[in-house]
Amino acid sequence: MSVAYQQMSAFKSSTSWGNDSPFRVVRSNSTNTRNRSARWVSPKAAVIPNFHLPMRSFEVKNRTSTDEIKSLRLITAIKTPYLPDGRFDLEAYDALVNMQIENGADGVIVGGTTGEGQLMSWDEHIMLIGHTINCFGTSIKVIGNTGSNSTREAIHATEQGFAVGMHAALHINPYYGKTSLEGLISHFKCVLPMGPTIIYNVPTRTGQDIPPTIIHSLSSNPNLAGIKECMGHNRIQIYTQTNITTWSGNDDECHDSRWDHGATGVISVASNLVPGLMRELMFEGKNLSLNLKLLPLMKWLFCEPNPIGLNTALAQLGVVRPIFRLPYVPLPLEKRVEFVEIVKGIGRENFIGEKDVQVLDDDEFILVGRY
């Protein structure tokens, strides 16, 4: 008899009607049957044995150690550019990734919030991860955002992502339909067996903080590479003091997190635009003047929810077409004028691309609702 059959048989037995039924007839002391009543009694939770084996490969070409992921300092949450009909502009995307490689980024997050994974079908999502690893996997680490608020979707997407060769997965906690703390642990335990994993904590988007107790309870798992943390310096220091690898998720805090609070590095939006300067900020020691120089750009990028600012900036630099998948729309004219001045202040030579920065007219932007 197979193990799976035995486990399923045990599960069926545990859920059969009987003494553990959630509805029990409770008889009163009276012999009068009219006093008989049905009372709901909380059942014991049935734990379904996990008889599914992880779908993974240990072939050398697919193997990336968790320690390799832990060593990355500058990881860019890469932008996904579009063609006029809303499909991916792979030529522009390839140019963006190449510029990251040339300017010293260690890794890219594919299909994250910045890359608009939330606006992709899973087919698009996995295709882009596969395309990135196929074209650039020997030059830069490719981390696929395969997280979801559905554990089933997160498992399936992560299996597919590792099957097409991604080096690591990025996982967010279930958002909107939030779960309990015990549910968080169970959710992450379902995806950790598949390969190196970064957990992402951004309560402003998910509506739920991942407290340190959760991360500490998962820290013994050999596939936990670390956490992308957006809750500030103090939270980062809690992890670094216990040897948990942590990346700042906030560009405007990453310099101090790196040099004063022990963060390994940053998972950055700004590095889409100035990868060379962000590498300098993460690798070359404390540099208050450079950090101060970049702060206006970092704050401008988040004047509206990310990735609105980044999409607008890349279009103004002429490195992507000015095309937005709705519901994102470009920043207004006054903010686009402000960006031109920011570029001049930092120096056009420090930004990606070779074209002069432009303001762009409103009618030059294309908004795509069906894609």
Coordinates of C-alpha atoms in Angstrom, one line a residue:
M1 CA 0.0 0.0 0.0
S2 CA 1.5 3.4 -1.0
V3 CA 2.3 6.0 1.6
A4 CA 0.1 8.5 -0.2
Y5 CA -2.8 6.0 -0.1
Q6 CA -2.3 5.4 3.7
Q7 CA -2.2 9.2 4.3
M8 CA -5.4 9.8 2.4
S9 CA -7.1 7.0 4.1
A10 CA -6.1 8.4 7.5
F11 CA -7.4 11.8 6.4
K12 CA -10.8 10.3 5.3
S13 CA -11.1 8.5 8.6
S14 CA -10.4 11.7 10.5
T15 CA -13.1 13.5 8.7
S16 CA -15.8 10.8 8.9
W17 CA -19.1 11.6 10.8
G18 CA -18.9 10.5 14.4
N19 CA -17.9 11.8 17.7
D20 CA -15.8 14.6 16.1
S21 CA -18.7 15.9 14.0
P22 CA -19.1 19.7 14.4
F23 CA -22.8 19.2 15.0
R24 CA -23.8 17.0 18.0
V25 CA -27.2 16.3 19.5
V26 CA -27.0 17.2 23.1
R27 CA -29.7 15.6 25.3
S28 CA -30.9 17.4 28.4
N29 CA -31.5 15.5 31.6
S30 CA -35.2 15.6 31.0
T31 CA -36.7 12.6 29.3
N32 CA -39.0 15.0 27.4
T33 CA -37.9 14.8 23.8
R34 CA -39.1 18.4 23.2
N35 CA -36.2 19.6 25.2
R36 CA -33.7 17.9 22.9
S37 CA -31.6 20.6 21.1
A38 CA -28.8 20.7 18.5
R39 CA -25.7 22.6 19.7
W40 CA -22.7 23.5 17.5
V41 CA -19.4 22.3 19.1
S42 CA -16.1 23.5 17.6
P43 CA -14.4 20.5 16.0
K44 CA -10.7 19.7 16.1
A45 CA -8.9 21.0 13.1
A46 CA -8.1 18.2 10.6
V47 CA -4.5 18.4 9.5
I48 CA -4.2 17.1 6.0
P49 CA -0.9 15.2 5.6
N50 CA 1.3 16.8 2.9
F51 CA 1.8 13.9 0.5
H52 CA 2.9 16.2 -2.4
L53 CA 6.6 16.2 -3.1
P54 CA 8.1 19.5 -4.2
M55 CA 8.5 19.8 -8.0
R56 CA 12.2 20.8 -8.2
S57 CA 15.5 20.0 -9.9
F58 CA 18.9 19.6 -8.5
E59 CA 20.7 19.6 -11.8
V60 CA 23.9 21.7 -11.6
K61 CA 22.8 24.2 -14.1
N62 CA 19.7 25.0 -12.1
R63 CA 21.3 25.0 -8.7
T64 CA 21.9 28.3 -6.8
S65 CA 22.9 28.2 -3.2
T66 CA 21.1 30.3 -0.6
D67 CA 24.5 31.8 0.4
E68 CA 24.9 33.2 -3.1
I69 CA 21.6 35.0 -2.8
K70 CA 22.5 36.3 0.7
S71 CA 25.7 37.9 -0.7
L72 CA 23.8 40.2 -3.1
R73 CA 24.0 43.9 -2.2
L74 CA 22.3 45.8 -5.1
I75 CA 19.2 44.2 -6.4
T76 CA 17.1 46.2 -8.9
A77 CA 13.3 45.8 -9.0
I78 CA 13.3 45.9 -12.8
K79 CA 10.7 47.8 -14.8
T80 CA 8.6 46.0 -17.4
P81 CA 8.2 48.1 -20.6
Y82 CA 5.4 47.8 -23.1
L83 CA 4.5 48.0 -26.8
P84 CA 1.6 50.2 -27.9
D85 CA -0.8 47.4 -27.6
G86 CA 0.2 46.6 -24.1
R87 CA 2.3 43.5 -24.7
F88 CA 5.9 43.3 -23.3
D89 CA 8.5 45.3 -25.2
L90 CA 11.3 42.7 -24.9
E91 CA 13.8 44.8 -26.8
A92 CA 13.5 47.7 -24.4
Y93 CA 13.4 45.2 -21.4
D94 CA 16.7 43.6 -22.6
A95 CA 18.3 47.0 -22.9
L96 CA 17.2 47.8 -19.3
V97 CA 18.7 44.6 -17.9
N98 CA 21.9 45.0 -19.9
M99 CA 22.3 48.5 -18.4
Q100 CA 21.9 47.0 -14.9
I101 CA 24.6 44.5 -15.7
E102 CA 27.0 47.1 -17.1
N103 CA 26.5 49.3 -14.1
G104 CA 27.2 46.6 -11.5
A105 CA 23.8 45.5 -10.2
D106 CA 24.0 42.0 -8.5
G107 CA 20.4 40.9 -9.2
V108 CA 17.0 41.8 -10.6
I109 CA 13.5 41.2 -9.3
V110 CA 11.3 40.2 -12.2
G111 CA 7.6 40.9 -12.0
G112 CA 7.6 42.6 -8.7
T113 CA 5.4 45.5 -7.8
T114 CA 7.8 47.8 -9.7
G115 CA 7.8 45.4 -12.6
E116 CA 4.0 45.3 -12.5
G117 CA 3.6 41.6 -11.8
Q118 CA 0.2 42.5 -10.4
L119 CA -0.9 43.5 -13.9
M120 CA 0.4 40.3 -15.6
S121 CA -1.2 37.0 -16.3
W122 CA 0.8 34.1 -14.8
D123 CA 1.7 33.0 -18.4
E124 CA 3.3 36.4 -18.9
H125 CA 4.9 36.4 -15.5
I126 CA 6.6 33.0 -15.9
M127 CA 7.5 33.8 -19.5
L128 CA 9.3 37.0 -18.5
I129 CA 11.2 35.1 -15.7
G130 CA 12.2 32.4 -18.2
H131 CA 13.2 35.0 -20.8
T132 CA 15.4 36.9 -18.2
I133 CA 17.2 33.7 -17.0
N134 CA 17.7 32.5 -20.6
C135 CA 19.2 35.8 -21.8
F136 CA 21.0 37.0 -18.7
G137 CA 21.2 34.3 -16.1
T138 CA 24.9 33.8 -16.3
S139 CA 25.6 37.6 -15.8
I140 CA 23.1 38.5 -13.0
K141 CA 21.0 36.8 -10.4
V142 CA 17.3 36.5 -11.4
I143 CA 14.8 36.6 -8.6
G144 CA 11.2 35.9 -9.6
N145 CA 8.3 37.4 -7.8
T146 CA 6.2 34.3 -7.5
G147 CA 4.3 35.3 -4.3
S148 CA 0.5 35.5 -4.1
N149 CA -2.2 35.9 -1.5
S150 CA -3.3 32.4 -2.6
T151 CA -1.0 29.7 -1.3
R152 CA -2.0 27.5 -4.2
E153 CA -1.0 30.1 -6.7
A154 CA 2.2 30.8 -4.9
I155 CA 3.2 27.1 -4.9
H156 CA 2.3 26.7 -8.6
A157 CA 4.1 29.9 -9.7
T158 CA 7.2 29.1 -7.6
E159 CA 7.4 25.6 -9.0
Q160 CA 7.2 27.0 -12.5
G161 CA 9.7 29.8 -11.8
F162 CA 12.3 27.4 -10.5
A163 CA 11.6 25.0 -13.4
V164 CA 12.4 27.7 -15.9
G165 CA 15.6 28.5 -14.0
M166 CA 15.2 31.4 -11.7
H167 CA 17.8 31.6 -9.0
A168 CA 15.5 32.6 -6.1
A169 CA 11.9 33.5 -5.3
L170 CA 10.5 36.6 -3.7
H171 CA 7.4 36.0 -1.5
I172 CA 5.0 38.5 0.0
N173 CA 2.6 37.7 2.8
P174 CA -1.0 37.2 1.8
Y175 CA -2.5 40.6 1.2
Y176 CA -6.1 41.9 1.3
G177 CA -7.6 38.6 2.4
K178 CA -5.2 38.5 5.3
T179 CA -4.5 35.4 7.4
S180 CA -3.4 34.8 11.0
L181 CA 0.2 34.6 12.2
E182 CA -0.1 30.8 12.2
G183 CA -1.4 31.1 8.7
L184 CA 1.6 33.1 7.6
I185 CA 4.0 30.5 8.9
S186 CA 2.0 27.7 7.1
H187 CA 2.0 29.8 3.9
F188 CA 5.7 30.4 3.8
K189 CA 6.5 26.8 4.8
C190 CA 4.7 25.6 1.7
V191 CA 7.0 27.5 -0.7
L192 CA 10.3 27.4 1.2
P193 CA 11.2 23.8 0.2
M194 CA 11.5 24.8 -3.5
G195 CA 14.6 26.9 -3.4
P196 CA 16.3 30.1 -2.1
T197 CA 13.6 32.5 -1.0
I198 CA 13.4 36.2 0.0
I199 CA 10.4 37.1 2.1
Y200 CA 9.1 40.6 1.5
N201 CA 7.5 42.7 4.3
V202 CA 5.7 45.9 3.1
P203 CA 2.7 46.5 5.3
T204 CA 1.7 49.7 3.4
R205 CA 0.7 47.4 0.5
T206 CA -0.4 44.2 2.2
G207 CA -2.1 45.7 5.2
Q208 CA -0.3 43.3 7.5
D209 CA 3.1 43.4 9.1
I210 CA 5.2 40.3 9.3
P211 CA 6.5 40.5 12.8
P212 CA 10.0 39.3 13.7
T213 CA 8.7 36.3 15.5
I214 CA 7.5 34.9 12.2
I215 CA 10.9 35.4 10.5
H216 CA 12.7 34.0 13.5
S217 CA 10.5 30.9 13.5
L218 CA 11.4 30.3 9.8
S219 CA 15.1 31.2 10.1
S220 CA 16.3 27.7 10.5
N221 CA 15.0 26.7 7.0
P222 CA 18.1 26.4 4.8
N223 CA 16.2 28.0 1.9
L224 CA 15.4 31.3 3.7
A225 CA 17.9 33.7 2.1
G226 CA 16.6 36.7 4.1
I227 CA 14.0 39.4 4.2
K228 CA 13.3 42.6 2.2
E229 CA 12.2 44.9 5.0
C230 CA 10.3 48.1 4.7
M231 CA 9.7 48.8 8.4
G232 CA 12.8 50.9 8.9
H233 CA 16.1 50.8 10.6
N234 CA 15.1 49.4 14.0
R235 CA 13.4 46.4 12.4
I236 CA 16.4 45.8 10.2
Q237 CA 18.7 45.9 13.2
I238 CA 16.6 43.3 15.0
Y239 CA 17.3 40.9 12.2
T240 CA 21.0 41.7 11.6
Q241 CA 21.7 41.3 15.3
T242 CA 20.5 37.7 14.9
N243 CA 22.4 37.1 11.6
I244 CA 19.3 37.1 9.4
T245 CA 20.2 38.6 6.0
T246 CA 18.2 41.8 5.4
W247 CA 17.8 44.1 2.4
S248 CA 16.3 47.6 2.8
G249 CA 13.1 48.0 0.8
N250 CA 13.2 51.8 1.1
D251 CA 15.6 53.7 -1.2
D252 CA 15.6 56.8 1.0
E253 CA 16.7 54.7 4.0
C254 CA 19.0 52.2 2.4
H255 CA 22.3 54.1 2.9
D256 CA 21.9 54.4 6.7
S257 CA 20.4 50.8 6.9
R258 CA 23.5 49.5 5.1
W259 CA 26.2 51.3 7.0
D260 CA 24.7 52.0 10.4
H261 CA 22.3 49.1 11.0
G262 CA 23.9 46.1 9.3
A263 CA 21.7 45.6 6.2
T264 CA 23.3 43.6 3.4
G265 CA 22.1 46.0 0.8
V266 CA 18.9 47.2 -1.0
I267 CA 16.2 46.0 -3.3
S268 CA 15.9 49.2 -5.2
V269 CA 13.6 51.2 -7.5
A270 CA 16.0 54.1 -8.0
S271 CA 18.7 51.8 -9.4
N272 CA 16.5 51.5 -12.5
L273 CA 17.6 55.1 -13.2
V274 CA 21.0 55.5 -11.6
P275 CA 22.4 51.9 -11.1
G276 CA 26.0 53.1 -10.9
L277 CA 25.4 55.6 -8.2
M278 CA 23.3 53.1 -6.2
R279 CA 26.1 50.6 -6.5
E280 CA 28.5 53.2 -5.1
L281 CA 26.1 53.8 -2.2
M282 CA 26.0 50.1 -1.3
F283 CA 29.7 49.1 -2.0
E284 CA 32.0 52.1 -1.4
G285 CA 31.5 52.9 2.2
K286 CA 29.5 55.5 4.0
N287 CA 28.9 58.5 1.7
L288 CA 26.6 61.1 3.2
S289 CA 27.0 63.6 0.4
L290 CA 26.0 61.1 -2.3
N291 CA 23.1 60.0 -0.3
L292 CA 22.0 63.6 0.2
K293 CA 22.4 64.2 -3.6
L294 CA 20.1 61.2 -4.4
L295 CA 17.4 61.9 -1.8
P296 CA 15.4 64.4 -4.0
L297 CA 15.2 61.7 -6.8
M298 CA 14.2 59.0 -4.3
K299 CA 11.4 61.2 -2.8
W300 CA 10.2 62.2 -6.3
L301 CA 9.9 58.5 -7.3
F302 CA 7.4 57.9 -4.5
C303 CA 5.4 61.1 -4.7
E304 CA 2.7 58.7 -6.1
P305 CA 2.4 55.0 -5.6
N306 CA 5.3 53.1 -7.2
P307 CA 5.8 52.4 -10.1
I308 CA 4.0 55.6 -11.4
G309 CA 7.1 57.8 -10.9
L310 CA 9.6 55.3 -12.3
N311 CA 7.4 54.6 -15.4
T312 CA 7.2 58.4 -16.0
A313 CA 10.9 58.9 -15.5
L314 CA 12.0 56.1 -17.9
A315 CA 9.8 57.5 -20.6
Q316 CA 11.2 61.0 -20.1
L317 CA 14.7 59.6 -20.4
G318 CA 13.7 58.0 -23.7
V319 CA 14.6 54.4 -22.7
V320 CA 11.1 53.0 -22.8
R321 CA 8.0 54.0 -24.8
P322 CA 5.6 56.3 -22.9
I323 CA 3.0 53.5 -22.5
F324 CA 1.2 52.7 -19.3
R325 CA -1.0 49.7 -18.4
L326 CA -3.9 51.0 -16.5
P327 CA -4.6 51.7 -13.7
Y328 CA -1.3 53.5 -13.7
V329 CA -1.1 56.9 -15.4
P330 CA 1.9 59.3 -15.8
L331 CA 2.8 61.9 -13.3
P332 CA 1.3 65.4 -14.1
L333 CA 3.2 68.0 -16.0
E334 CA 4.6 69.9 -13.0
K335 CA 6.2 66.7 -11.7
R336 CA 7.7 65.9 -15.1
V337 CA 9.2 69.4 -15.2
E338 CA 10.6 68.7 -11.6
F339 CA 12.2 65.5 -12.8
V340 CA 14.1 67.3 -15.6
E341 CA 15.6 69.6 -12.9
I342 CA 16.5 66.6 -10.7
V343 CA 18.3 65.0 -13.6
K344 CA 20.3 68.2 -14.3
G345 CA 21.2 68.4 -10.6
I346 CA 22.5 64.9 -10.3
G347 CA 24.0 64.9 -13.9
R348 CA 22.5 63.3 -17.0
E349 CA 25.6 61.2 -17.4
N350 CA 24.7 59.3 -14.2
F351 CA 21.3 58.2 -15.6
I352 CA 20.7 55.3 -17.9
G353 CA 20.2 55.9 -21.6
E354 CA 21.8 58.5 -24.0
K355 CA 18.9 60.7 -25.0
D356 CA 18.3 64.1 -23.5
V357 CA 15.7 64.1 -20.7
Q358 CA 12.4 65.6 -21.9
V359 CA 9.2 66.8 -20.2
L360 CA 6.9 65.1 -22.7
D361 CA 3.4 66.4 -23.5
D362 CA 0.3 64.7 -22.0
D363 CA -0.8 63.5 -25.4
E364 CA 2.4 61.6 -25.9
F365 CA 1.5 59.0 -23.3
I366 CA -0.6 56.0 -24.2
L367 CA -2.8 54.4 -21.6
V368 CA -3.8 50.8 -22.3
G369 CA -6.8 49.3 -20.6
R370 CA -7.0 45.9 -22.5
Y371 CA -3.8 44.0 -22.5

